CSV table of C-alpha atoms in Angstrom, one decimal:
chain,number,residue,atom,x,y,z
A,4,UNK,CA,-19.0,3.5,-6.6
A,5,UNK,CA,-18.9,0.5,-4.5
A,6,UNK,CA,-19.5,-2.8,-5.7
A,7,UNK,CA,-20.8,-3.8,-2.2
A,8,UNK,CA,-22.1,-1.8,0.7
A,9,UNK,CA,-20.3,0.2,2.5
A,10,UNK,CA,-22.9,0.0,5.0
A,11,UNK,CA,-22.7,-3.4,6.7
A,12,UNK,CA,-25.3,-3.9,9.5
A,13,UNK,CA,-24.4,-1.7,12.8
A,14,UNK,CA,-22.9,-5.2,14.6
A,15,UNK,CA,-20.9,-4.4,18.1
A,16,UNK,CA,-17.9,-5.7,15.7
A,17,UNK,CA,-18.8,-3.4,13.2
A,18,UNK,CA,-18.7,-0.3,15.6
A,19,UNK,CA,-15.1,-1.6,17.0
A,20,UNK,CA,-13.9,-1.9,13.5
A,21,UNK,CA,-15.5,1.5,12.9
A,22,UNK,CA,-14.0,3.3,16.1
A,23,UNK,CA,-10.6,1.9,15.5
A,24,UNK,CA,-9.9,3.1,11.8
A,25,UNK,CA,-11.1,6.5,12.8
A,26,UNK,CA,-9.1,6.6,15.7
A,27,UNK,CA,-6.2,5.3,13.9
A,28,UNK,CA,-6.3,6.8,10.6
A,29,UNK,CA,-8.8,9.7,11.0
A,30,UNK,CA,-11.7,8.4,8.7
A,31,UNK,CA,-13.5,4.8,8.5
A,32,UNK,CA,-11.8,2.7,6.1
A,33,UNK,CA,-14.1,1.8,3.2
A,34,UNK,CA,-11.7,-1.7,1.9
A,35,UNK,CA,-12.7,-2.7,5.8
A,36,UNK,CA,-16.7,-1.1,5.3
A,37,UNK,CA,-16.3,-3.7,2.5
A,38,UNK,CA,-14.8,-6.5,4.1
A,39,UNK,CA,-16.9,-6.4,7.5
A,40,UNK,CA,-20.0,-8.1,5.5
A,41,UNK,CA,-17.2,-11.6,5.5
A,42,UNK,CA,-15.7,-10.4,9.5
A,43,UNK,CA,-13.4,-14.0,8.9
A,44,UNK,CA,-12.1,-12.3,6.1
A,45,UNK,CA,-11.0,-9.5,8.1
A,46,UNK,CA,-10.3,-10.8,11.0
A,47,UNK,CA,-7.9,-13.1,8.6
A,48,UNK,CA,-6.2,-9.2,7.1
A,49,UNK,CA,-5.8,-7.2,10.3
A,50,UNK,CA,-3.7,-10.2,11.7
A,51,UNK,CA,-1.9,-10.6,8.6
A,52,UNK,CA,-1.5,-6.9,8.4
A,53,UNK,CA,0.3,-6.5,11.8
A,54,UNK,CA,2.3,-9.1,10.7
A,55,UNK,CA,3.3,-6.9,8.3
A,56,UNK,CA,4.1,-4.2,10.1
A,57,UNK,CA,6.9,-6.2,11.8
A,58,UNK,CA,9.0,-6.8,8.1
A,59,UNK,CA,11.9,-4.9,8.6
A,60,UNK,CA,14.6,-6.2,6.1
A,61,UNK,CA,13.8,-4.0,3.5
A,62,UNK,CA,14.4,0.2,3.8
A,63,UNK,CA,11.1,1.7,4.3
A,64,UNK,CA,11.4,4.0,1.6
A,65,UNK,CA,11.8,1.3,-0.7
A,66,UNK,CA,9.1,-0.7,0.8
A,67,UNK,CA,6.6,2.1,0.0
A,68,UNK,CA,7.6,3.2,-4.1
A,69,UNK,CA,7.2,-1.5,-4.5
A,70,UNK,CA,3.9,-1.1,-2.6
A,71,UNK,CA,3.2,2.3,-4.8
A,72,UNK,CA,4.1,0.7,-7.5
A,73,UNK,CA,2.2,-2.5,-7.6
A,74,UNK,CA,-0.9,-0.4,-6.8
A,75,UNK,CA,0.1,1.9,-9.8
A,76,UNK,CA,0.3,-0.7,-12.1
A,77,UNK,CA,-3.2,-2.7,-10.7
A,78,UNK,CA,-4.8,1.1,-11.2
A,79,UNK,CA,-6.5,0.5,-7.3
A,80,UNK,CA,-6.9,4.6,-6.8
A,81,UNK,CA,-8.1,3.8,-3.4
A,82,UNK,CA,-4.4,2.1,-2.4
A,83,UNK,CA,-2.6,4.6,-4.2
A,84,UNK,CA,-4.4,7.2,-2.2
A,85,UNK,CA,-4.0,5.8,1.0
A,86,UNK,CA,-0.7,4.5,-0.3
A,87,UNK,CA,0.7,8.2,-0.5
A,88,UNK,CA,-0.6,9.1,3.0
A,89,UNK,CA,0.4,6.3,4.6
A,90,UNK,CA,3.6,6.8,3.5
A,91,UNK,CA,4.0,10.9,4.0
A,92,UNK,CA,3.3,9.9,7.6
A,93,UNK,CA,6.6,8.0,7.3
A,94,UNK,CA,8.5,10.6,6.3
A,95,UNK,CA,8.7,9.3,2.6
A,96,UNK,CA,9.4,11.8,-0.1
A,97,UNK,CA,6.4,13.6,-1.6
A,98,UNK,CA,7.6,14.0,-5.2
A,99,UNK,CA,9.1,10.7,-5.1
A,100,UNK,CA,5.4,9.3,-4.1
A,101,UNK,CA,3.3,11.2,-6.8
A,102,UNK,CA,5.7,10.7,-9.6
A,103,UNK,CA,5.1,7.1,-9.3
A,104,UNK,CA,2.3,6.2,-11.4
A,105,UNK,CA,5.0,7.6,-14.6
A,106,UNK,CA,7.9,6.9,-11.9
A,107,UNK,CA,9.8,6.4,-15.9
A,108,UNK,CA,9.9,9.6,-16.9
A,109,UNK,CA,11.0,11.5,-13.5
A,110,UNK,CA,14.2,12.6,-12.6
A,111,UNK,CA,13.1,12.3,-8.6
A,112,UNK,CA,14.9,8.2,-8.2
A,113,UNK,CA,18.4,6.8,-7.7
A,114,UNK,CA,19.0,3.8,-9.4
A,115,UNK,CA,17.9,1.4,-7.0
A,116,UNK,CA,14.6,3.0,-6.4
A,117,UNK,CA,13.9,2.6,-10.1
A,118,UNK,CA,15.6,-1.3,-9.8
A,119,UNK,CA,12.8,-2.3,-7.2
A,120,UNK,CA,9.6,-0.1,-9.1
A,121,UNK,CA,10.6,-2.0,-11.8
A,122,UNK,CA,10.7,-5.4,-10.1
A,123,UNK,CA,7.6,-4.9,-8.6
A,124,UNK,CA,5.5,-3.9,-11.2
A,125,UNK,CA,7.2,-7.4,-13.2
A,126,UNK,CA,5.7,-9.4,-9.8
A,127,UNK,CA,2.5,-8.1,-10.2
A,128,UNK,CA,2.1,-8.6,-14.1
A,129,UNK,CA,0.3,-11.4,-15.0
A,130,UNK,CA,1.6,-13.7,-15.7
A,131,UNK,CA,4.9,-12.3,-13.1
A,132,UNK,CA,7.8,-10.5,-15.7
A,133,UNK,CA,10.2,-11.1,-13.1
A,134,UNK,CA,13.3,-12.1,-14.7
A,135,UNK,CA,17.1,-13.3,-13.5
A,136,UNK,CA,18.7,-10.1,-14.9
A,137,UNK,CA,16.3,-7.8,-12.4
A,138,UNK,CA,17.7,-10.2,-9.7
A,139,UNK,CA,21.0,-10.0,-10.6
A,140,UNK,CA,20.8,-6.1,-11.0
A,141,UNK,CA,18.7,-6.1,-7.2
A,142,UNK,CA,21.3,-8.0,-5.7
A,143,UNK,CA,24.4,-5.4,-6.3
A,144,UNK,CA,22.5,-3.4,-3.7
A,145,UNK,CA,20.4,-5.9,-1.7
A,146,UNK,CA,20.8,-9.2,0.5
A,147,UNK,CA,18.4,-11.9,-0.4
A,148,UNK,CA,16.2,-11.3,2.5
A,149,UNK,CA,15.7,-8.0,1.9
A,150,UNK,CA,14.8,-9.1,-2.0
A,151,UNK,CA,12.2,-12.1,-0.2
A,152,UNK,CA,10.7,-9.0,2.0
A,153,UNK,CA,10.5,-6.8,-1.3
A,154,UNK,CA,8.7,-9.8,-3.3
A,155,UNK,CA,6.5,-10.5,-1.2
A,156,UNK,CA,5.4,-6.9,-0.2
A,157,UNK,CA,4.4,-6.4,-3.4
A,158,UNK,CA,2.6,-9.4,-3.8
A,159,UNK,CA,0.9,-8.8,-0.7
A,160,UNK,CA,0.5,-5.6,-2.4
A,161,UNK,CA,-1.5,-7.4,-5.6
A,162,UNK,CA,-3.7,-8.9,-3.3
A,163,UNK,CA,-5.1,-5.4,-1.6
A,164,UNK,CA,-4.9,-3.6,-4.9
A,165,UNK,CA,-6.9,-6.3,-6.2
A,166,UNK,CA,-9.5,-7.1,-3.8
A,167,UNK,CA,-10.0,-3.7,-3.6
A,168,UNK,CA,-10.5,-2.4,-7.4
A,169,UNK,CA,-12.4,-5.7,-8.0
A,170,UNK,CA,-14.9,-4.1,-5.2
A,171,UNK,CA,-15.0,-0.9,-7.0
A,172,UNK,CA,-13.4,0.9,-4.1
A,173,UNK,CA,-11.3,4.5,-5.4
A,174,UNK,CA,-9.8,6.8,-3.3
A,175,UNK,CA,-11.1,8.2,0.1
A,176,UNK,CA,-9.0,11.6,0.2
A,177,UNK,CA,-7.0,10.4,2.2
A,178,UNK,CA,-4.0,12.6,-0.3
A,179,UNK,CA,-5.7,15.8,0.0
A,180,UNK,CA,-5.1,15.3,3.9
A,181,UNK,CA,-1.5,15.9,3.1
A,182,UNK,CA,-1.4,18.1,0.4
A,183,UNK,CA,-3.3,20.8,2.2
A,184,UNK,CA,-0.7,23.4,1.2
A,185,UNK,CA,1.2,25.3,4.8
A,186,UNK,CA,1.0,29.0,5.9
A,187,UNK,CA,3.6,31.0,4.1
A,188,UNK,CA,5.5,33.2,7.2
């Protein structure tokens, strides 16, 4: 259960935010409902997220796996749920997304994908556990701009996941919308 009310006063800003998230994502996002208690924080987050959407050096599949690995490390079920849905919308292989929490035991990942997830977990650790050998292995496949973006997106997911987990936000059912079985035919 959320640790902060998800029923903020129905101001014009709240109604507009609800309308936008419902139109864009199919439902009102609970993190927005929680953070909107401080509109300046929400506005800053929205601007930041719009800027992040323009980052384009790192392959989207690698980026998605890094985000999911960081969220799984922190234990943010809301982030895992939404991340799965969002990544599926972008065409990322659902087998890979489902396997992220146990990626070390799965055979669906390439060596580079494994390095990316290990790196995202190392960025997420407190204190960070990134070492020179990790970066050296990444440099075999990624240039410096891509490594910077990978590092930054893992750190951004730390912010998202830690805020959501601390506020007690849990899965909102986004993943379930993706996994509706298709009729045989």
